[in-house]
Amino acid sequence: MSVNQLDPNVWVDKYSDYLYNYTIVRVNDHEVAQDLISETFLAGLKSKNNFKGEATERTWLISILKRKIIDHYRKINSNKGKAEVRMSYSDDESEGDWLEERVSDPFDKTAEDTMENEELGMAIFSCLDNLPEKQASIFRKKTIDGIDTESICNEYDITPSNLWVIIHRARKGMADCLEKSWF
């Protein structure tokens, strides 16, 4: 497989956990998170010819997922969505086309997008600092560093179910903190 080719056959196995961890912190609803990830995989399949290989498959899928999350909040017209959607685009029937066009180049960022990403990044790390130390460390290793469950369980001498309880509590703490400090 060359650098700029995608392999959709492995997306679910390879990226679904990472995409889920990314999404659940932002939507805090298991079913919505699963729906958004499914929509992301479908949009990725539809727009795979636009993939230029300038990013990894995972980064490209995350860029699609970010737009799906924004669209989700836009549709429910919540304050969270209004805070998230700070870009202008046509609000006509071509919204689906706009999404695929926008996703085709994840490096096409405006200064405002970059500034918002930096602010969100600082808010995330600030919220991580507010979590209990063990929770923050495990959350960081699993969701940010992408370390596998078995390695983390061995390092902390915990069971996989304990790990998921800790991750769930960390996500809840992160979501509550981000709700207050970012959204």
Coordinates of N, CA, C and O in Angstrom, one line a residue:
M1 N 0.9 -1.2 0.0 CA 0.0 0.0 0.0 C 0.9 1.2 0.0 O 1.7 1.4 0.9
S2 N 0.7 2.1 -1.0 CA 1.5 3.3 -1.0 C 1.0 4.3 0.1 O 0.0 4.2 0.7
V3 N 1.8 5.4 0.3 CA 1.6 6.3 1.3 C 0.2 7.0 1.2 O -0.4 7.2 2.2
N4 N -0.2 7.3 0.0 CA -1.5 8.0 -0.1 C -2.7 7.2 -0.4 O -3.7 7.6 -0.9
Q5 N -2.6 5.9 -0.1 CA -3.8 5.0 -0.2 C -4.4 4.7 1.1 O -3.7 4.6 2.1
L6 N -5.7 4.5 1.1 CA -6.5 4.2 2.3 C -6.8 2.7 2.3 O -6.9 2.1 1.2
D7 N -7.0 2.1 3.4 CA -7.4 0.7 3.5 C -8.7 0.7 4.4 O -8.6 0.3 5.6
P8 N -9.9 1.0 3.8 CA -11.1 1.0 4.6 C -11.5 -0.3 5.2 O -12.2 -0.4 6.2
N9 N -10.9 -1.4 4.7 CA -11.2 -2.7 5.3 C -10.7 -2.9 6.8 O -11.2 -3.8 7.5
V10 N -9.7 -2.1 7.2 CA -9.2 -2.2 8.5 C -9.6 -1.0 9.4 O -9.3 -1.0 10.6
W11 N -10.4 -0.1 8.9 CA -10.7 1.1 9.7 C -11.4 0.7 11.0 O -11.0 1.3 12.1
V12 N -12.4 -0.1 11.0 CA -13.2 -0.4 12.2 C -12.2 -1.1 13.3 O -12.2 -0.6 14.4
D13 N -11.5 -2.1 12.9 CA -10.6 -2.7 13.8 C -9.5 -1.8 14.3 O -9.1 -1.8 15.5
K14 N -8.9 -1.0 13.4 CA -7.8 -0.2 13.7 C -8.1 1.1 14.4 O -7.3 1.6 15.3
Y15 N -9.2 1.8 14.1 CA -9.5 3.1 14.6 C -10.7 3.3 15.4 O -10.9 4.4 16.0
S16 N -11.6 2.3 15.5 CA -12.9 2.6 16.2 C -12.7 3.0 17.6 O -13.4 3.9 18.1
D17 N -11.8 2.3 18.4 CA -11.6 2.6 19.8 C -11.1 4.1 19.9 O -11.5 4.8 20.8
Y18 N -10.1 4.4 19.1 CA -9.5 5.8 19.2 C -10.6 6.8 18.8 O -10.8 7.8 19.5
L19 N -11.4 6.6 17.8 CA -12.4 7.5 17.4 C -13.5 7.6 18.5 O -14.0 8.7 18.7
Y20 N -13.8 6.5 19.1 CA -14.8 6.5 20.2 C -14.3 7.3 21.3 O -15.0 8.2 21.8
N21 N -13.1 7.1 21.8 CA -12.5 7.9 22.9 C -12.5 9.4 22.5 O -12.8 10.2 23.4
Y22 N -12.2 9.7 21.3 CA -12.2 11.1 20.9 C -13.6 11.7 20.9 O -13.8 12.8 21.4
T23 N -14.6 10.9 20.5 CA -16.0 11.4 20.4 C -16.7 11.5 21.7 O -17.4 12.4 22.0
I24 N -16.5 10.4 22.5 CA -17.3 10.4 23.8 C -17.1 11.6 24.7 O -17.9 12.1 25.4
V25 N -15.8 12.0 24.7 CA -15.5 13.2 25.5 C -16.3 14.5 25.0 O -16.6 15.3 25.8
R26 N -16.5 14.5 23.7 CA -17.2 15.7 23.1 C -18.7 15.6 23.1 O -19.4 16.6 23.2
V27 N -19.3 14.4 23.0 CA -20.7 14.3 23.0 C -21.4 13.7 24.2 O -22.5 13.8 24.5
N28 N -20.5 12.9 25.0 CA -21.0 12.3 26.2 C -22.3 11.5 26.1 O -23.1 11.6 27.0
D29 N -22.4 10.8 25.0 CA -23.6 10.0 24.8 C -23.1 8.8 23.9 O -22.7 9.0 22.7
H30 N -23.2 7.6 24.4 CA -22.7 6.4 23.8 C -23.3 6.2 22.4 O -22.6 6.0 21.4
E31 N -24.6 6.3 22.3 CA -25.3 6.0 21.0 C -24.9 7.1 20.0 O -24.7 6.8 18.8
V32 N -24.9 8.3 20.4 CA -24.5 9.4 19.5 C -23.1 9.2 19.0 O -22.8 9.4 17.8
A33 N -22.2 8.9 19.9 CA -20.8 8.7 19.6 C -20.7 7.6 18.5 O -20.0 7.7 17.5
Q34 N -21.4 6.4 18.7 CA -21.4 5.3 17.7 C -21.9 5.8 16.4 O -21.4 5.4 15.3
D35 N -23.0 6.5 16.4 CA -23.6 7.0 15.1 C -22.6 7.9 14.4 O -22.5 7.8 13.2
L36 N -22.0 8.8 15.1 CA -21.0 9.8 14.5 C -19.8 9.0 13.9 O -19.4 9.4 12.8
I37 N -19.4 8.0 14.6 CA -18.3 7.2 14.1 C -18.7 6.4 12.8 O -18.0 6.4 11.8
S38 N -19.9 5.9 12.8 CA -20.4 5.2 11.6 C -20.5 6.2 10.4 O -20.1 5.9 9.3
E39 N -21.0 7.4 10.7 CA -21.1 8.4 9.7 C -19.8 8.8 9.2 O -19.6 9.1 8.0
T40 N -18.8 8.8 10.1 CA -17.4 9.2 9.7 C -16.8 8.1 8.7 O -16.3 8.5 7.7
F41 N -17.0 6.9 9.1 CA -16.5 5.8 8.2 C -17.2 5.9 6.8 O -16.6 5.7 5.8
L42 N -18.5 6.2 6.8 CA -19.3 6.3 5.5 C -18.8 7.5 4.7 O -18.6 7.4 3.5
A43 N -18.6 8.6 5.4 CA -18.1 9.8 4.7 C -16.7 9.5 4.2 O -16.3 10.0 3.1
G44 N -15.9 8.8 4.9 CA -14.5 8.5 4.5 C -14.5 7.6 3.2 O -13.8 7.8 2.3
L45 N -15.5 6.6 3.2 CA -15.6 5.8 2.0 C -16.0 6.7 0.8 O -15.5 6.5 -0.3
K46 N -17.0 7.6 1.1 CA -17.5 8.4 0.0 C -16.4 9.3 -0.6 O -16.4 9.6 -1.8
S47 N -15.5 9.8 0.3 CA -14.6 10.8 -0.1 C -13.1 10.3 -0.2 O -12.2 11.1 -0.2
K48 N -13.0 9.0 -0.2 CA -11.6 8.4 -0.2 C -10.8 8.8 -1.4 O -9.5 8.9 -1.2
N49 N -11.4 9.2 -2.5 CA -10.6 9.6 -3.6 C -10.0 11.0 -3.4 O -9.1 11.4 -4.1
N50 N -10.5 11.7 -2.4 CA -9.9 13.0 -2.1 C -8.7 12.9 -1.1 O -8.0 13.9 -0.9
F51 N -8.4 11.8 -0.6 CA -7.3 11.6 0.3 C -6.0 11.8 -0.4 O -5.7 11.1 -1.4
K52 N -5.2 12.7 0.0 CA -3.9 13.1 -0.7 C -2.7 12.4 0.0 O -1.6 12.6 -0.5
G53 N -2.9 11.8 1.1 CA -1.7 11.1 1.8 C -0.9 12.1 2.5 O 0.2 11.8 2.9
E54 N -1.3 13.3 2.7 CA -0.5 14.3 3.5 C -0.7 14.1 5.0 O 0.1 14.7 5.8
A55 N -1.6 13.3 5.4 CA -1.8 13.0 6.8 C -2.0 11.4 6.9 O -2.2 10.8 5.9
T56 N -1.9 10.9 8.1 CA -2.2 9.5 8.3 C -3.7 9.2 8.1 O -4.5 10.2 8.2
E57 N -4.0 8.0 7.9 CA -5.4 7.6 7.8 C -6.2 8.1 9.1 O -7.3 8.6 9.0
R58 N -5.6 7.9 10.3 CA -6.3 8.2 11.5 C -6.5 9.7 11.6 O -7.6 10.2 11.9
T59 N -5.5 10.5 11.2 CA -5.7 12.0 11.3 C -6.8 12.4 10.3 O -7.6 13.3 10.6
W60 N -6.8 11.8 9.1 CA -7.8 12.1 8.1 C -9.2 11.8 8.6 O -10.1 12.5 8.5
L61 N -9.3 10.6 9.2 CA -10.6 10.2 9.8 C -11.0 11.1 10.9 O -12.2 11.5 11.0
I62 N -10.1 11.5 11.7 CA -10.4 12.5 12.8 C -10.9 13.8 12.2 O -11.8 14.4 12.8
S63 N -10.3 14.2 11.1 CA -10.8 15.5 10.5 C -12.2 15.4 10.0 O -13.0 16.3 10.1
I64 N -12.6 14.2 9.5 CA -14.0 14.0 9.1 C -14.8 13.9 10.4 O -15.9 14.6 10.4
L65 N -14.4 13.2 11.4 CA -15.2 13.1 12.6 C -15.4 14.5 13.3 O -16.5 14.7 13.8
K66 N -14.4 15.3 13.3 CA -14.6 16.7 13.8 C -15.8 17.4 13.2 O -16.6 18.0 13.9
R67 N -15.8 17.3 11.9 CA -16.9 18.0 11.1 C -18.3 17.3 11.5 O -19.3 18.0 11.5
K68 N -18.3 16.0 11.6 CA -19.5 15.3 12.0 C -20.0 15.8 13.4 O -21.2 15.9 13.6
I69 N -19.1 15.9 14.3 CA -19.4 16.4 15.7 C -20.0 17.8 15.6 O -21.0 18.2 16.2
I70 N -19.3 18.7 14.8 CA -19.8 20.1 14.6 C -21.2 20.0 14.0 O -22.1 20.7 14.5
D71 N -21.4 19.2 13.0 CA -22.7 19.1 12.4 C -23.8 18.6 13.3 O -24.9 19.1 13.3
H72 N -23.4 17.7 14.2 CA -24.3 17.1 15.2 C -24.8 18.3 16.1 O -26.0 18.4 16.3
Y73 N -23.9 19.1 16.6 CA -24.3 20.2 17.5 C -25.0 21.3 16.8 O -25.9 21.9 17.3
R74 N -24.6 21.5 15.5 CA -25.4 22.4 14.7 C -26.8 22.0 14.6 O -27.7 22.9 14.7
K75 N -27.0 20.7 14.3 CA -28.4 20.2 14.1 C -29.2 20.4 15.3 O -30.4 20.7 15.3
I76 N -28.7 20.1 16.5 CA -29.5 20.2 17.7 C -29.5 21.7 18.3 O -30.2 22.0 19.2
N77 N -28.7 22.5 17.6 CA -28.7 24.0 17.9 C -28.5 24.3 19.3 O -29.2 25.1 19.9
S78 N -27.6 23.6 19.9 CA -27.3 23.8 21.4 C -26.2 24.9 21.5 O -25.6 25.3 20.6
N79 N -26.1 25.4 22.7 CA -25.1 26.4 23.0 C -23.7 25.8 22.7 O -22.8 26.5 22.3
K80 N -23.6 24.5 23.1 CA -22.3 23.9 22.8 C -22.0 23.9 21.3 O -20.9 24.2 20.9
G81 N -23.0 23.7 20.5 CA -22.8 23.7 19.1 C -22.5 25.1 18.6 O -21.6 25.2 17.7
K82 N -23.2 26.0 19.1 CA -22.9 27.4 18.7 C -21.5 27.8 19.0 O -20.8 28.5 18.2
A83 N -21.0 27.3 20.1 CA -19.6 27.7 20.5 C -18.6 26.9 19.6 O -17.6 27.4 19.2
E84 N -19.0 25.7 19.2 CA -18.1 24.9 18.3 C -18.1 25.4 16.9 O -17.0 25.3 16.2
V85 N -19.2 25.8 16.4 CA -19.3 26.2 15.0 C -19.1 27.7 14.8 O -19.9 28.5 15.0
R86 N -17.8 28.0 14.5 CA -17.5 29.4 14.3 C -16.9 29.7 12.9 O -16.0 30.5 12.8
M87 N -17.5 29.0 12.0 CA -17.0 29.2 10.6 C -18.2 29.5 9.7 O -19.3 29.1 10.0
S88 N -17.9 30.2 8.7 CA -19.1 30.6 7.8 C -19.1 29.7 6.6 O -18.0 29.4 6.0
Y89 N -20.2 29.2 6.2 CA -20.4 28.5 5.0 C -21.9 28.5 4.7 O -22.7 28.9 5.5
S90 N -22.2 28.2 3.4 CA -23.5 28.3 2.9 C -24.4 27.3 3.7 O -24.1 26.2 3.9
D91 N -25.6 27.8 4.0 CA -26.6 26.9 4.8 C -27.7 26.5 3.8 O -28.8 26.5 4.1
D92 N -27.2 25.9 2.7 CA -28.2 25.5 1.7 C -28.2 23.9 1.6 O -27.6 23.3 2.4
E93 N -28.8 23.4 0.5 CA -28.9 22.0 0.4 C -27.6 21.3 0.1 O -27.5 20.1 0.1
S94 N -26.5 22.0 -0.2 CA -25.2 21.4 -0.5 C -24.4 21.2 0.7 O -23.2 21.0 0.6
E95 N -25.0 21.1 1.9 CA -24.2 20.9 3.1 C -23.4 19.7 3.0 O -22.2 19.6 3.4
G96 N -23.9 18.6 2.6 CA -23.2 17.3 2.5 C -22.0 17.5 1.6 O -20.9 17.0 1.9
D97 N -22.1 18.2 0.4 CA -21.0 18.4 -0.5 C -20.0 19.3 0.2 O -18.8 19.0 0.1
W98 N -20.5 20.3 1.0 CA -19.5 21.1 1.7 C -18.7 20.3 2.6 O -17.5 20.5 2.7
L99 N -19.3 19.4 3.3 CA -18.5 18.5 4.3 C -17.4 17.8 3.6 O -16.3 17.8 4.0
E100 N -17.7 17.1 2.5 CA -16.7 16.3 1.8 C -15.6 17.2 1.2 O -14.5 16.9 1.2
E101 N -16.0 18.4 0.7 CA -15.0 19.3 0.1 C -14.1 19.8 1.3 O -12.9 19.9 1.1
R102 N -14.7 20.1 2.4 CA -13.9 20.6 3.5 C -13.0 19.5 4.0 O -11.9 19.8 4.4
V103 N -13.4 18.3 4.1 CA -12.6 17.2 4.6 C -11.5 16.9 3.6 O -10.4 16.3 4.0
S104 N -11.6 17.2 2.4 CA -10.6 16.7 1.4 C -9.2 17.3 1.7 O -8.3 16.7 1.3
D105 N -9.1 18.4 2.4 CA -7.8 18.9 2.7 C -7.8 19.4 4.2 O -8.1 20.5 4.5
P106 N -7.4 18.4 5.1 CA -7.4 18.8 6.5 C -6.4 19.9 6.9 O -6.4 20.4 7.9
F107 N -5.5 20.2 5.9 CA -4.5 21.2 6.2 C -4.9 22.6 5.8 O -4.2 23.5 5.9
D108 N -6.1 22.7 5.2 CA -6.6 24.0 4.8 C -7.3 24.6 6.0 O -8.5 24.6 6.2
K109 N -6.5 25.2 6.9 CA -7.0 25.8 8.1 C -6.9 27.3 8.1 O -5.9 27.8 7.6
T110 N -7.9 27.9 8.6 CA -7.8 29.4 8.7 C -7.1 29.7 10.0 O -7.0 28.9 10.9
A111 N -6.7 31.0 10.2 CA -6.1 31.4 11.4 C -7.1 31.2 12.6 O -6.6 30.8 13.7
E112 N -8.4 31.4 12.4 CA -9.3 31.2 13.4 C -9.4 29.8 13.9 O -9.5 29.5 15.0
D113 N -9.4 28.8 12.9 CA -9.5 27.4 13.2 C -8.3 27.0 14.0 O -8.4 26.3 15.0
T114 N -7.1 27.5 13.6 CA -5.8 27.2 14.4 C -5.9 27.8 15.8 O -5.6 27.1 16.7
M115 N -6.4 29.0 15.9 CA -6.5 29.6 17.2 C -7.4 28.8 18.1 O -7.2 28.5 19.3
E116 N -8.6 28.4 17.6 CA -9.6 27.7 18.3 C -9.0 26.3 18.7 O -9.2 25.9 19.9
N117 N -8.3 25.7 17.9 CA -7.6 24.4 18.2 C -6.6 24.6 19.3 O -6.6 23.7 20.2
E118 N -5.9 25.6 19.3 CA -4.9 25.9 20.3 C -5.6 26.1 21.7 O -5.2 25.6 22.7
E119 N -6.7 26.9 21.6 CA -7.4 27.2 22.8 C -8.0 26.0 23.4 O -8.0 25.7 24.6
L120 N -8.6 25.1 22.5 CA -9.2 23.9 23.0 C -8.1 23.0 23.6 O -8.3 22.3 24.6
G121 N -7.0 22.9 22.9 CA -5.9 22.1 23.4 C -5.5 22.5 24.8 O -5.3 21.7 25.7
M122 N -5.4 23.8 25.0 CA -5.0 24.3 26.3 C -6.1 24.0 27.4 O -5.8 23.6 28.5
A123 N -7.3 24.1 27.0 CA -8.5 23.8 27.9 C -8.4 22.3 28.2 O -8.6 21.9 29.4
I124 N -8.1 21.4 27.3 CA -8.1 20.0 27.5 C -7.0 19.7 28.5 O -7.2 19.0 29.5
F125 N -5.8 20.2 28.3 CA -4.7 20.0 29.2 C -4.9 20.6 30.6 O -4.5 20.0 31.6
S126 N -5.6 21.7 30.6 CA -5.9 22.3 31.9 C -6.9 21.4 32.7 O -6.8 21.1 33.9
C127 N -7.9 20.8 31.9 CA -8.9 19.9 32.5 C -8.2 18.6 33.0 O -8.5 18.1 34.0
L128 N -7.2 18.2 32.2 CA -6.5 17.0 32.6 C -5.8 17.2 33.9 O -5.7 16.3 34.7
D129 N -5.2 18.4 34.1 CA -4.5 18.7 35.3 C -5.4 18.7 36.5 O -5.0 18.5 37.7
N130 N -6.7 18.9 36.3 CA -7.7 18.9 37.4 C -8.2 17.5 37.8 O -8.8 17.3 38.8
L131 N -7.9 16.5 37.0 CA -8.3 15.1 37.3 C -7.3 14.6 38.4 O -6.2 15.0 38.5
P132 N -7.8 13.6 39.2 CA -6.9 12.9 40.1 C -5.7 12.3 39.2 O -5.9 11.9 38.1
E133 N -4.5 12.3 39.8 CA -3.3 12.0 39.1 C -3.3 10.7 38.4 O -3.0 10.6 37.2
K134 N -3.7 9.6 39.0 CA -3.8 8.3 38.4 C -4.8 8.3 37.2 O -4.5 7.7 36.2
Q135 N -5.9 8.9 37.5 CA -7.0 9.0 36.4 C -6.4 9.7 35.2 O -6.6 9.3 34.1
A136 N -5.8 10.8 35.4 CA -5.3 11.7 34.4 C -4.2 10.9 33.6 O -4.2 10.9 32.4
S137 N -3.3 10.2 34.3 CA -2.2 9.5 33.7 C -2.8 8.3 32.8 O -2.4 8.2 31.7
I138 N -3.8 7.6 33.3 CA -4.3 6.5 32.6 C -5.1 7.0 31.4 O -5.0 6.5 30.2
F139 N -5.9 8.1 31.6 CA -6.7 8.7 30.5 C -5.7 9.2 29.4 O -6.0 8.9 28.2
R140 N -4.6 9.8 29.8 CA -3.7 10.4 28.8 C -3.1 9.2 28.0 O -3.0 9.3 26.8
K141 N -2.7 8.1 28.7 CA -2.0 7.0 28.0 C -3.0 6.3 27.0 O -2.6 6.0 25.9
K142 N -4.2 6.2 27.4 CA -5.2 5.4 26.6 C -5.7 6.3 25.4 O -5.7 5.9 24.3
T143 N -6.1 7.5 25.7 CA -6.8 8.3 24.7 C -5.9 9.2 23.9 O -6.2 9.5 22.7
I144 N -4.9 9.7 24.5 CA -4.0 10.6 23.8 C -2.8 9.9 23.2 O -2.5 10.0 22.0
D145 N -2.2 9.0 24.0 CA -1.0 8.3 23.5 C -1.4 7.0 22.7 O -0.5 6.5 22.0
G146 N -2.6 6.6 22.9 CA -3.1 5.4 22.2 C -2.4 4.1 22.6 O -2.4 3.1 21.9
I147 N -2.0 4.0 23.9 CA -1.4 2.8 24.4 C -2.5 1.7 24.6 O -3.6 2.1 25.1
D148 N -2.2 0.5 24.3 CA -3.2 -0.6 24.4 C -3.6 -0.9 25.8 O -2.8 -0.7 26.7
T149 N -4.8 -1.5 25.9 CA -5.4 -1.8 27.2 C -4.5 -2.7 28.1 O -4.2 -2.4 29.2
E150 N -4.0 -3.7 27.4 CA -3.1 -4.7 28.2 C -1.9 -4.1 28.8 O -1.6 -4.3 30.0
S151 N -1.2 -3.2 28.0 CA 0.0 -2.5 28.6 C -0.4 -1.7 29.8 O 0.4 -1.7 30.8
I152 N -1.5 -0.9 29.7 CA -1.8 0.0 30.8 C -2.2 -0.9 32.0 O -1.8 -0.5 33.1
C153 N -3.0 -1.9 31.8 CA -3.4 -2.8 32.9 C -2.2 -3.4 33.6 O -2.2 -3.5 34.8
N154 N -1.2 -3.8 32.8 CA 0.0 -4.4 33.4 C 0.8 -3.3 34.2 O 1.3 -3.6 35.3
E155 N 0.9 -2.1 33.6 CA 1.6 -1.1 34.3 C 1.0 -0.7 35.6 O 1.7 -0.4 36.6
Y156 N -0.3 -0.6 35.7 CA -1.0 -0.1 36.9 C -1.5 -1.3 37.7 O -2.2 -1.1 38.8
D157 N -1.3 -2.5 37.3 CA -1.8 -3.7 38.0 C -3.3 -3.6 38.2 O -3.8 -3.8 39.4
I158 N -4.0 -3.4 37.2 CA -5.5 -3.3 37.2 C -6.1 -4.2 36.2 O -5.4 -4.6 35.2
T159 N -7.4 -4.5 36.3 CA -8.1 -5.3 35.3 C -8.6 -4.4 34.2 O -8.8 -3.2 34.4
P160 N -8.9 -5.0 33.0 CA -9.5 -4.2 32.0 C -10.8 -3.5 32.4 O -11.1 -2.4 32.0
S161 N -11.6 -4.2 33.2 CA -12.9 -3.5 33.7 C -12.5 -2.3 34.6 O -13.2 -1.3 34.5
N162 N -11.5 -2.5 35.4 CA -11.1 -1.3 36.3 C -10.6 -0.2 35.4 O -10.9 1.0 35.6
L163 N -9.9 -0.5 34.3 CA -9.4 0.5 33.4 C -10.5 1.3 32.8 O -10.5 2.5 32.8
W164 N -11.6 0.5 32.3 CA -12.7 1.2 31.7 C -13.5 2.1 32.7 O -14.0 3.1 32.3
V165 N -13.6 1.7 33.9 CA -14.2 2.5 35.0 C -13.4 3.8 35.1 O -14.0 4.9 35.2
I166 N -12.1 3.7 35.2 CA -11.2 4.8 35.4 C -11.4 5.8 34.2 O -11.5 7.0 34.3
I167 N -11.3 5.2 33.0 CA -11.5 6.0 31.7 C -12.8 6.7 31.7 O -12.9 7.9 31.4
H168 N -13.9 5.9 32.1 CA -15.2 6.5 32.1 C -15.3 7.7 33.1 O -15.8 8.8 32.7
R169 N -14.7 7.6 34.2 CA -14.7 8.7 35.2 C -13.9 9.8 34.7 O -14.3 11.0 34.9
A170 N -12.8 9.5 34.1 CA -12.0 10.6 33.5 C -12.7 11.3 32.4 O -12.7 12.6 32.4
R171 N -13.4 10.6 31.6 CA -14.1 11.2 30.5 C -15.2 12.1 31.0 O -15.4 13.3 30.6
K172 N -15.9 11.6 32.1 CA -17.0 12.4 32.7 C -16.4 13.7 33.3 O -16.9 14.8 33.1
G173 N -15.2 13.5 34.0 CA -14.6 14.7 34.6 C -14.1 15.7 33.5 O -14.3 16.9 33.7
M174 N -13.6 15.2 32.4 CA -13.1 16.0 31.3 C -14.3 16.7 30.7 O -14.2 17.9 30.4
A175 N -15.4 16.0 30.4 CA -16.6 16.6 29.8 C -17.1 17.7 30.7 O -17.5 18.8 30.2
D176 N -17.2 17.5 32.0 CA -17.8 18.5 32.9 C -16.9 19.7 32.9 O -17.3 20.8 32.9
C177 N -15.6 19.5 33.0 CA -14.6 20.6 33.0 C -14.6 21.4 31.7 O -14.7 22.6 31.7
L178 N -14.6 20.7 30.6 CA -14.7 21.3 29.3 C -16.0 22.1 29.1 O -16.0 23.2 28.5
E179 N -17.1 21.5 29.6 CA -18.4 22.2 29.5 C -18.3 23.6 30.2 O -18.8 24.6 29.7
K180 N -17.6 23.6 31.3 CA -17.4 24.9 32.1 C -16.4 25.8 31.5 O -16.6 27.0 31.4
S181 N -15.2 25.2 31.1 CA -14.1 26.1 30.7 C -14.0 26.4 29.2 O -13.5 27.4 28.8
W182 N -14.6 25.5 28.4 CA -14.4 25.8 26.9 C -15.7 26.1 26.3 O -15.8 27.1 25.5
F183 N -16.8 25.3 26.5 CA -18.1 25.6 25.9 C -18.8 26.6 26.7 O -19.6 27.3 26.3

